[in-house]
Amino acid sequence: MSPAVAESPVSPDSARHAIDVLIVDDSVVVRRIVAKVLGEDSRFHVIGAVASGAQALEFVRTHPVDLVLLDMQMPGLDGLQVLPKLMADERKIQVVLLSGNCREGSELALHALAAGASDVVAKPSAGHFSDRFVEHLIDRLVHLVPPTERSRTPERVDQATARLRPPGNMVRAVAIGGSTGGISAMMTLLAGLEGNANFPIFITQHLPANFQALFAEQLRRATRLPVVIAEDGMAVRPGTIHVAPGRAHLSLAKDARGHVSIRLTNERCLHGSYPAVDPMFAGVARVYGAGACGVILSGMGRDGLAGAQAIAEEGGWLIAQDHETSAVWGMPGSVAKAGLASAILPPQAIADLIIGQWRAVA
């Protein structure tokens, strides 16, 4: 069966810089409503609307797609089965799951995000798309990747061919940033650090604010290290994971006695993410200098690049997740391509390198 073309296409001229969207839902009513809503917004170009996961996979093979709005519950392949197949596409398509049964902030929703979904949005029943829901959906979609960051994944660079910097010989603090596909990599990395780390660990993961508590709980399950959601003024604790909250950036401050504490900021960042990786990396560079180790995991865009530069300038060092294990190599790829990384490795090997460097001078 040929995929159905969306009922409300946008003209090529108006869509030239728009996000190309594919709608996947077994309800014809939902497909038409969502196509109409997005078709009336010049920031989107609805390129197609199909009824099944199989049709979606066929469609993306032959059409340029930036974003897939994917129904969670469908006959045949459901959203969670289709998601990894879409994420395997070399173009690194963004996927937002729409679900009438999967509550935003639920464990199932976080599982979808760990598998590579950019967001999960609770969907009202067909015919109940209120103006408030439409505004909510549009706001979530346009903040996924700002236009200036909507670039394709950088070409792969491996450990053998990259311009690598020497690894640092100190580990006083580790800051880990990730986005799409970063959660599963982060779990593996942290599992490799548990029982070894007495240095503070800071984490910024691009997530909607209502997922942060559950994300922190999953981190607690994945490691024996204590986990806290960062609060302004909180004293930094060695051997503890400090997670950036959903509505502010995590940064750091040091007083005259050398005590380090959390500072939450709402500074505007190029990438538009809350929380963003750049302020965390910059704060770690400022406070820990040559003892700062930054890790950049799977994610679209270039958040973390400016902060990585700050770490490098202060004598710290960085590790990028490799292309093969990343769902999206935009964030780690940008750091690797800039020649800022000391290593380009899979998550477990990242943990091994950090522990090896820490033990060498401990």
Tab-separated table of C-alpha atoms in Angstrom:
chain	number	residue	atom	x	y	z
A	1	MET	CA	0.000	0.000	0.000
A	2	SER	CA	1.331	3.435	-0.884
A	3	PRO	CA	1.614	5.934	1.976
A	4	ALA	CA	-1.117	8.543	2.048
A	5	VAL	CA	0.013	12.070	1.398
A	6	ALA	CA	-1.024	14.628	4.001
A	7	GLU	CA	-4.244	16.474	3.263
A	8	SER	CA	-2.815	19.977	3.880
A	9	PRO	CA	0.552	20.289	2.138
A	10	VAL	CA	2.536	23.484	2.396
A	11	SER	CA	3.948	25.068	-0.721
A	12	PRO	CA	7.644	24.368	-1.412
A	13	ASP	CA	8.607	28.021	-0.987
A	14	SER	CA	7.025	28.359	2.450
A	15	ALA	CA	8.475	25.010	3.562
A	16	ARG	CA	12.026	25.687	2.370
A	17	HIS	CA	13.342	26.138	5.926
A	18	ALA	CA	10.575	24.243	7.691
A	19	ILE	CA	10.703	20.927	9.540
A	20	ASP	CA	9.582	18.068	7.265
A	21	VAL	CA	7.077	16.037	9.302
A	22	LEU	CA	5.627	12.558	8.809
A	23	ILE	CA	2.475	11.736	10.819
A	24	VAL	CA	1.958	8.073	11.744
A	25	ASP	CA	-1.383	7.139	13.337
A	26	ASP	CA	-3.953	4.431	12.637
A	27	SER	CA	-6.774	6.947	13.157
A	28	VAL	CA	-7.632	8.849	9.989
A	29	VAL	CA	-9.266	11.549	12.146
A	30	VAL	CA	-6.074	12.113	14.145
A	31	ARG	CA	-3.959	12.181	10.971
A	32	ARG	CA	-6.178	14.843	9.437
A	33	ILE	CA	-6.359	16.981	12.594
A	34	VAL	CA	-2.594	16.921	13.211
A	35	ALA	CA	-1.867	17.569	9.515
A	36	LYS	CA	-4.204	20.560	9.560
A	37	VAL	CA	-2.709	21.964	12.781
A	38	LEU	CA	0.883	21.676	11.569
A	39	GLY	CA	-0.002	22.704	8.024
A	40	GLU	CA	-1.191	26.066	9.332
A	41	ASP	CA	2.216	26.757	10.929
A	42	SER	CA	4.972	27.834	8.542
A	43	ARG	CA	7.621	26.248	10.747
A	44	PHE	CA	6.404	22.807	9.681
A	45	HIS	CA	5.986	21.066	6.345
A	46	VAL	CA	3.721	18.022	6.582
A	47	ILE	CA	5.278	15.764	3.989
A	48	GLY	CA	3.076	12.722	4.618
A	49	ALA	CA	0.550	10.957	6.836
A	50	VAL	CA	0.383	7.156	7.069
A	51	ALA	CA	-1.618	4.597	9.026
A	52	SER	CA	0.919	2.023	10.226
A	53	GLY	CA	4.467	1.449	11.368
A	54	ALA	CA	5.248	-0.574	8.250
A	55	GLN	CA	4.069	2.294	6.034
A	56	ALA	CA	6.170	4.733	8.037
A	57	LEU	CA	9.330	2.676	7.476
A	58	GLU	CA	8.547	2.477	3.752
A	59	PHE	CA	7.897	6.232	3.587
A	60	VAL	CA	11.141	7.340	5.231
A	61	ARG	CA	13.169	5.198	2.823
A	62	THR	CA	12.095	7.377	-0.096
A	63	HIS	CA	11.281	10.805	1.382
A	64	PRO	CA	13.285	13.488	3.248
A	65	VAL	CA	11.885	13.447	6.800
A	66	ASP	CA	13.145	15.508	9.763
A	67	LEU	CA	10.523	14.591	12.345
A	68	VAL	CA	8.121	11.660	12.799
A	69	LEU	CA	5.041	12.003	14.997
A	70	LEU	CA	4.488	8.366	15.920
A	71	ASP	CA	1.416	6.850	17.566
A	72	MET	CA	2.357	4.549	20.457
A	73	GLN	CA	-0.536	2.076	19.999
A	74	MET	CA	-1.118	0.754	16.476
A	75	PRO	CA	-2.057	-2.618	14.939
A	76	GLY	CA	0.969	-4.570	13.737
A	77	LEU	CA	4.169	-2.783	14.676
A	78	ASP	CA	3.500	-0.445	17.592
A	79	GLY	CA	5.401	2.771	18.261
A	80	LEU	CA	8.030	1.210	20.510
A	81	GLN	CA	8.762	-1.449	17.859
A	82	VAL	CA	9.028	1.101	15.044
A	83	LEU	CA	11.129	3.576	17.050
A	84	PRO	CA	14.509	1.740	16.928
A	85	LYS	CA	14.073	1.089	13.210
A	86	LEU	CA	13.559	4.809	12.591
A	87	MET	CA	16.485	5.690	14.841
A	88	ALA	CA	18.745	3.405	12.784
A	89	ASP	CA	18.278	5.656	9.736
A	90	GLU	CA	21.579	7.366	8.824
A	91	ARG	CA	19.775	10.701	8.536
A	92	LYS	CA	19.055	10.576	12.299
A	93	ILE	CA	15.359	11.394	12.137
A	94	GLN	CA	13.786	12.823	15.292
A	95	VAL	CA	10.795	10.907	16.647
A	96	VAL	CA	8.079	12.162	18.995
A	97	LEU	CA	5.737	9.504	20.355
A	98	LEU	CA	2.071	10.418	20.751
A	99	SER	CA	0.088	8.238	23.130
A	100	GLY	CA	-3.410	8.224	24.530
A	101	ASN	CA	-2.487	5.672	27.216
A	102	CYS	CA	1.135	6.462	28.060
A	103	ARG	CA	1.211	9.291	30.598
A	104	GLU	CA	3.892	11.943	30.157
A	105	GLY	CA	6.563	11.363	32.773
A	106	SER	CA	5.690	7.663	33.142
A	107	GLU	CA	8.210	4.836	33.212
A	108	LEU	CA	7.042	3.622	29.786
A	109	ALA	CA	7.551	7.112	28.395
A	110	LEU	CA	11.062	7.257	29.850
A	111	HIS	CA	11.738	3.842	28.261
A	112	ALA	CA	10.804	5.393	24.903
A	113	LEU	CA	13.167	8.298	25.527
A	114	ALA	CA	15.944	5.878	26.480
A	115	ALA	CA	15.357	4.099	23.166
A	116	GLY	CA	15.933	7.348	21.281
A	117	ALA	CA	12.620	9.220	21.158
A	118	SER	CA	13.035	12.995	21.361
A	119	ASP	CA	9.841	13.443	23.369
A	120	VAL	CA	6.621	11.708	24.440
A	121	VAL	CA	3.387	13.691	24.344
A	122	ALA	CA	0.080	12.521	25.824
A	123	LYS	CA	-2.502	12.559	23.036
A	124	PRO	CA	-6.186	13.362	23.587
A	125	SER	CA	-8.824	11.174	22.003
A	126	ALA	CA	-9.743	11.866	18.388
A	127	GLY	CA	-11.954	14.933	18.133
A	128	HIS	CA	-10.744	16.417	21.434
A	129	PHE	CA	-7.721	18.393	20.237
A	130	SER	CA	-8.318	21.573	22.218
A	131	ASP	CA	-6.585	24.863	21.474
A	132	ARG	CA	-4.607	24.346	24.673
A	133	PHE	CA	-3.341	20.931	23.537
A	134	VAL	CA	-2.446	22.257	20.096
A	135	GLU	CA	-0.424	25.084	21.670
A	136	HIS	CA	1.274	22.573	23.974
A	137	LEU	CA	2.167	20.242	21.083
A	138	ILE	CA	3.512	23.021	18.858
A	139	ASP	CA	5.627	24.408	21.702
A	140	ARG	CA	7.154	20.971	22.390
A	141	LEU	CA	7.951	20.389	18.717
A	142	VAL	CA	9.556	23.725	17.879
A	143	HIS	CA	11.843	23.497	20.914
A	144	LEU	CA	13.269	20.117	19.951
A	145	VAL	CA	15.955	21.548	17.694
A	146	PRO	CA	16.141	25.287	16.953
A	147	PRO	CA	16.591	26.148	13.248
A	148	THR	CA	20.262	27.082	13.743
A	149	GLU	CA	20.942	23.593	15.146
A	150	ARG	CA	18.917	21.584	12.617
A	151	SER	CA	22.000	20.162	10.942
A	152	ARG	CA	22.596	16.565	10.006
A	153	THR	CA	24.782	14.265	12.011
A	154	PRO	CA	28.480	14.994	11.384
A	155	GLU	CA	30.427	12.484	9.363
A	156	ARG	CA	31.885	9.769	11.546
A	157	VAL	CA	35.347	10.186	13.011
A	158	ASP	CA	36.889	7.257	14.842
A	159	GLN	CA	39.579	6.849	17.459
A	160	ALA	CA	42.214	6.104	14.811
A	161	THR	CA	41.608	9.116	12.537
A	162	ALA	CA	40.525	11.922	14.900
A	163	ARG	CA	42.715	14.793	16.065
A	164	LEU	CA	42.823	13.670	19.702
A	165	ARG	CA	44.147	15.720	22.602
A	166	PRO	CA	46.183	14.037	25.366
A	167	PRO	CA	43.900	12.719	28.140
A	168	GLY	CA	44.008	14.581	31.416
A	169	ASN	CA	46.000	13.215	34.311
A	170	MET	CA	43.493	14.346	36.953
A	171	VAL	CA	39.832	13.520	37.626
A	172	ARG	CA	38.430	15.919	40.216
A	173	ALA	CA	34.923	15.976	38.748
A	174	VAL	CA	33.046	14.357	35.845
A	175	ALA	CA	30.295	16.171	33.912
A	176	ILE	CA	28.143	14.125	31.533
A	177	GLY	CA	25.847	15.629	28.899
A	178	GLY	CA	23.415	13.840	26.603
A	179	SER	CA	20.244	14.163	24.593
A	180	THR	CA	18.484	11.830	22.138
A	181	GLY	CA	19.632	8.282	22.861
A	182	GLY	CA	21.806	9.444	25.737
A	183	ILE	CA	19.902	7.802	28.588
A	184	SER	CA	20.832	4.203	27.797
A	185	ALA	CA	24.470	5.216	27.211
A	186	MET	CA	24.460	7.082	30.519
A	187	MET	CA	23.187	4.020	32.415
A	188	THR	CA	26.008	1.907	30.997
A	189	LEU	CA	28.610	4.560	31.759
A	190	LEU	CA	27.466	5.066	35.356
A	191	ALA	CA	27.338	1.333	35.994
A	192	GLY	CA	31.040	1.298	35.092
A	193	LEU	CA	31.790	4.050	37.618
A	194	GLU	CA	29.917	2.651	40.617
A	195	GLY	CA	32.019	1.451	43.512
A	196	ASN	CA	35.009	3.401	42.187
A	197	ALA	CA	34.165	7.085	42.105
A	198	ASN	CA	34.711	9.404	45.052
A	199	PHE	CA	34.607	12.452	42.771
A	200	PRO	CA	31.361	14.395	42.145
A	201	ILE	CA	29.411	13.570	38.992
A	202	PHE	CA	27.186	16.129	37.248
A	203	ILE	CA	24.565	15.154	34.668
A	204	THR	CA	22.611	17.220	32.159
A	205	GLN	CA	20.238	15.146	30.048
A	206	HIS	CA	17.821	16.866	27.662
A	207	LEU	CA	14.448	15.825	29.063
A	208	PRO	CA	11.076	17.484	29.623
A	209	ALA	CA	10.885	18.766	33.201
A	210	ASN	CA	8.262	16.235	34.287
A	211	PHE	CA	10.658	13.333	33.577
A	212	GLN	CA	13.453	14.456	35.878
A	213	ALA	CA	12.245	12.755	39.078
A	214	LEU	CA	11.765	9.419	37.301
A	215	PHE	CA	15.108	9.817	35.501
A	216	ALA	CA	16.833	10.346	38.845
A	217	GLU	CA	15.097	7.253	40.208
A	218	GLN	CA	16.295	5.188	37.246
A	219	LEU	CA	19.832	6.406	37.897
A	220	ARG	CA	19.496	5.274	41.510
A	221	ARG	CA	18.486	1.822	40.303
A	222	ALA	CA	21.345	1.656	37.803
A	223	THR	CA	24.119	2.494	40.259
A	224	ARG	CA	24.894	2.252	43.956
A	225	LEU	CA	25.997	5.889	43.940
A	226	PRO	CA	23.691	8.405	45.671
A	227	VAL	CA	21.657	10.567	43.277
A	228	VAL	CA	20.241	14.048	43.941
A	229	ILE	CA	18.352	16.518	41.762
A	230	ALA	CA	20.427	19.698	41.909
A	231	GLU	CA	19.049	22.620	43.919
A	232	ASP	CA	20.398	26.146	44.003
A	233	GLY	CA	22.957	26.546	46.784
A	234	MET	CA	23.263	22.789	47.410
A	235	ALA	CA	26.742	21.755	48.550
A	236	VAL	CA	28.461	19.499	46.021
A	237	ARG	CA	29.086	16.045	47.466
A	238	PRO	CA	31.927	13.705	46.472
A	239	GLY	CA	30.841	10.328	45.119
A	240	THR	CA	27.370	11.697	44.354
A	241	ILE	CA	25.471	12.139	41.079
A	242	HIS	CA	23.988	15.636	40.754
A	243	VAL	CA	21.213	15.782	38.102
A	244	ALA	CA	20.231	19.059	36.444
A	245	PRO	CA	16.562	19.922	37.054
A	246	GLY	CA	14.218	20.309	34.131
A	247	ARG	CA	13.629	24.064	34.182
A	248	ALA	CA	17.117	25.439	34.829
A	249	HIS	CA	20.741	24.879	33.849
A	250	LEU	CA	23.164	23.312	36.311
A	251	SER	CA	26.262	25.397	37.000
A	252	LEU	CA	28.740	25.694	39.885
A	253	ALA	CA	30.303	28.242	42.202
A	254	LYS	CA	33.243	28.111	44.639
A	255	ASP	CA	33.557	30.315	47.697
A	256	ALA	CA	36.700	31.813	49.273
A	257	ARG	CA	37.203	28.682	51.376
A	258	GLY	CA	37.124	26.444	48.305
A	259	HIS	CA	33.685	24.972	49.009
A	260	VAL	CA	31.802	24.132	45.797
A	261	SER	CA	28.041	24.535	45.507
A	262	ILE	CA	25.350	24.230	42.869
A	263	ARG	CA	24.170	27.313	41.021
A	264	LEU	CA	21.049	27.061	38.901
A	265	THR	CA	20.792	29.531	36.029
A	266	ASN	CA	18.264	30.439	33.362
A	267	GLU	CA	20.703	32.058	30.968
A	268	ARG	CA	19.690	31.980	27.335
A	269	CYS	CA	21.611	29.358	25.360
A	270	LEU	CA	22.024	29.031	21.617
A	271	HIS	CA	20.458	25.589	21.660
A	272	GLY	CA	17.246	26.487	23.486
A	273	SER	CA	17.374	23.423	25.746
A	274	TYR	CA	16.440	23.398	29.433
A	275	PRO	CA	18.626	22.108	30.882
A	276	ALA	CA	21.569	22.706	28.535
A	277	VAL	CA	24.995	21.068	28.649
A	278	ASP	CA	27.060	24.191	27.864
A	279	PRO	CA	26.487	25.988	31.234
A	280	MET	CA	27.324	22.801	33.148
A	281	PHE	CA	30.572	22.250	31.218
A	282	ALA	CA	31.514	25.918	31.642
A	283	GLY	CA	30.874	25.768	35.399
A	284	VAL	CA	32.897	22.573	35.814
A	285	ALA	CA	35.760	24.122	33.802
A	286	ARG	CA	35.725	27.270	35.958
A	287	VAL	CA	35.712	25.395	39.289
A	288	TYR	CA	37.785	22.276	38.614
A	289	GLY	CA	40.182	23.450	35.876
A	290	ALA	CA	42.585	20.719	34.770
A	291	GLY	CA	40.697	18.215	36.926
A	292	ALA	CA	37.480	18.636	34.918
A	293	CYS	CA	36.469	15.666	32.769
A	294	GLY	CA	33.586	16.269	30.349
A	295	VAL	CA	31.705	13.441	28.651
A	296	ILE	CA	29.408	14.118	25.709
A	297	LEU	CA	26.929	11.394	24.786
A	298	SER	CA	24.430	10.750	21.994
A	299	GLY	CA	22.292	13.716	20.963
A	300	MET	CA	21.258	15.946	18.071
A	301	GLY	CA	22.676	19.430	17.573
A	302	ARG	CA	25.778	20.995	19.113
A	303	ASP	CA	24.884	21.631	22.742
A	304	GLY	CA	28.059	20.988	24.731
A	305	LEU	CA	30.480	22.222	22.083
A	306	ALA	CA	31.001	25.694	23.588
A	307	GLY	CA	31.269	24.199	27.069
A	308	ALA	CA	33.755	21.611	25.808
A	309	GLN	CA	35.899	24.450	24.498
A	310	ALA	CA	35.797	26.043	27.962
A	311	ILE	CA	36.939	22.776	29.592
A	312	ALA	CA	39.791	22.419	27.081
A	313	GLU	CA	40.902	26.030	27.632
A	314	GLU	CA	41.149	25.420	31.389
A	315	GLY	CA	43.312	22.330	30.861
A	316	GLY	CA	40.549	19.784	31.410
A	317	TRP	CA	39.738	16.941	29.052
A	318	LEU	CA	36.803	15.466	27.158
A	319	ILE	CA	35.521	12.117	25.943
A	320	ALA	CA	32.981	11.729	23.133
A	321	GLN	CA	30.722	8.737	22.612
A	322	ASP	CA	31.550	6.928	19.385
A	323	HIS	CA	29.440	7.014	16.221
A	324	GLU	CA	28.582	3.306	16.262
A	325	THR	CA	26.881	3.296	19.676
A	326	SER	CA	25.226	6.743	19.403
A	327	ALA	CA	21.592	7.035	18.370
A	328	VAL	CA	22.477	10.509	17.060
A	329	TRP	CA	26.100	11.606	16.691
A	330	GLY	CA	25.422	15.339	16.515
A	331	MET	CA	26.596	16.407	19.983
A	332	PRO	CA	29.543	14.020	20.392
A	333	GLY	CA	30.377	14.406	16.698
A	334	SER	CA	30.659	18.179	16.969
A	335	VAL	CA	33.159	17.857	19.846
A	336	ALA	CA	35.148	15.177	18.002
A	337	LYS	CA	35.209	17.156	14.740
A	338	ALA	CA	36.444	20.249	16.609
A	339	GLY	CA	39.481	18.320	17.848
A	340	LEU	CA	38.487	18.766	21.502
A	341	ALA	CA	38.144	15.101	22.493
A	342	SER	CA	40.868	13.030	24.118
A	343	ALA	CA	39.025	9.817	23.196
A	344	ILE	CA	36.045	8.635	21.126
A	345	LEU	CA	34.682	5.512	22.789
A	346	PRO	CA	31.584	3.411	23.586
A	347	PRO	CA	30.040	4.056	27.026
A	348	GLN	CA	31.662	1.168	28.931
A	349	ALA	CA	35.091	2.094	27.590
A	350	ILE	CA	34.480	5.712	28.631
A	351	ALA	CA	33.960	4.530	32.217
A	352	ASP	CA	37.088	2.379	32.055
A	353	LEU	CA	39.199	5.308	30.832
A	354	ILE	CA	37.923	7.658	33.548
A	355	ILE	CA	38.554	5.135	36.319
A	356	GLY	CA	41.979	4.300	34.877
A	357	GLN	CA	43.030	7.979	34.843
A	358	TRP	CA	41.606	8.573	38.312
A	359	ARG	CA	43.404	5.571	39.815
A	360	ALA	CA	46.678	6.574	38.173
A	361	VAL	CA	46.938	9.653	40.399
A	362	ALA	CA	44.657	8.721	43.300
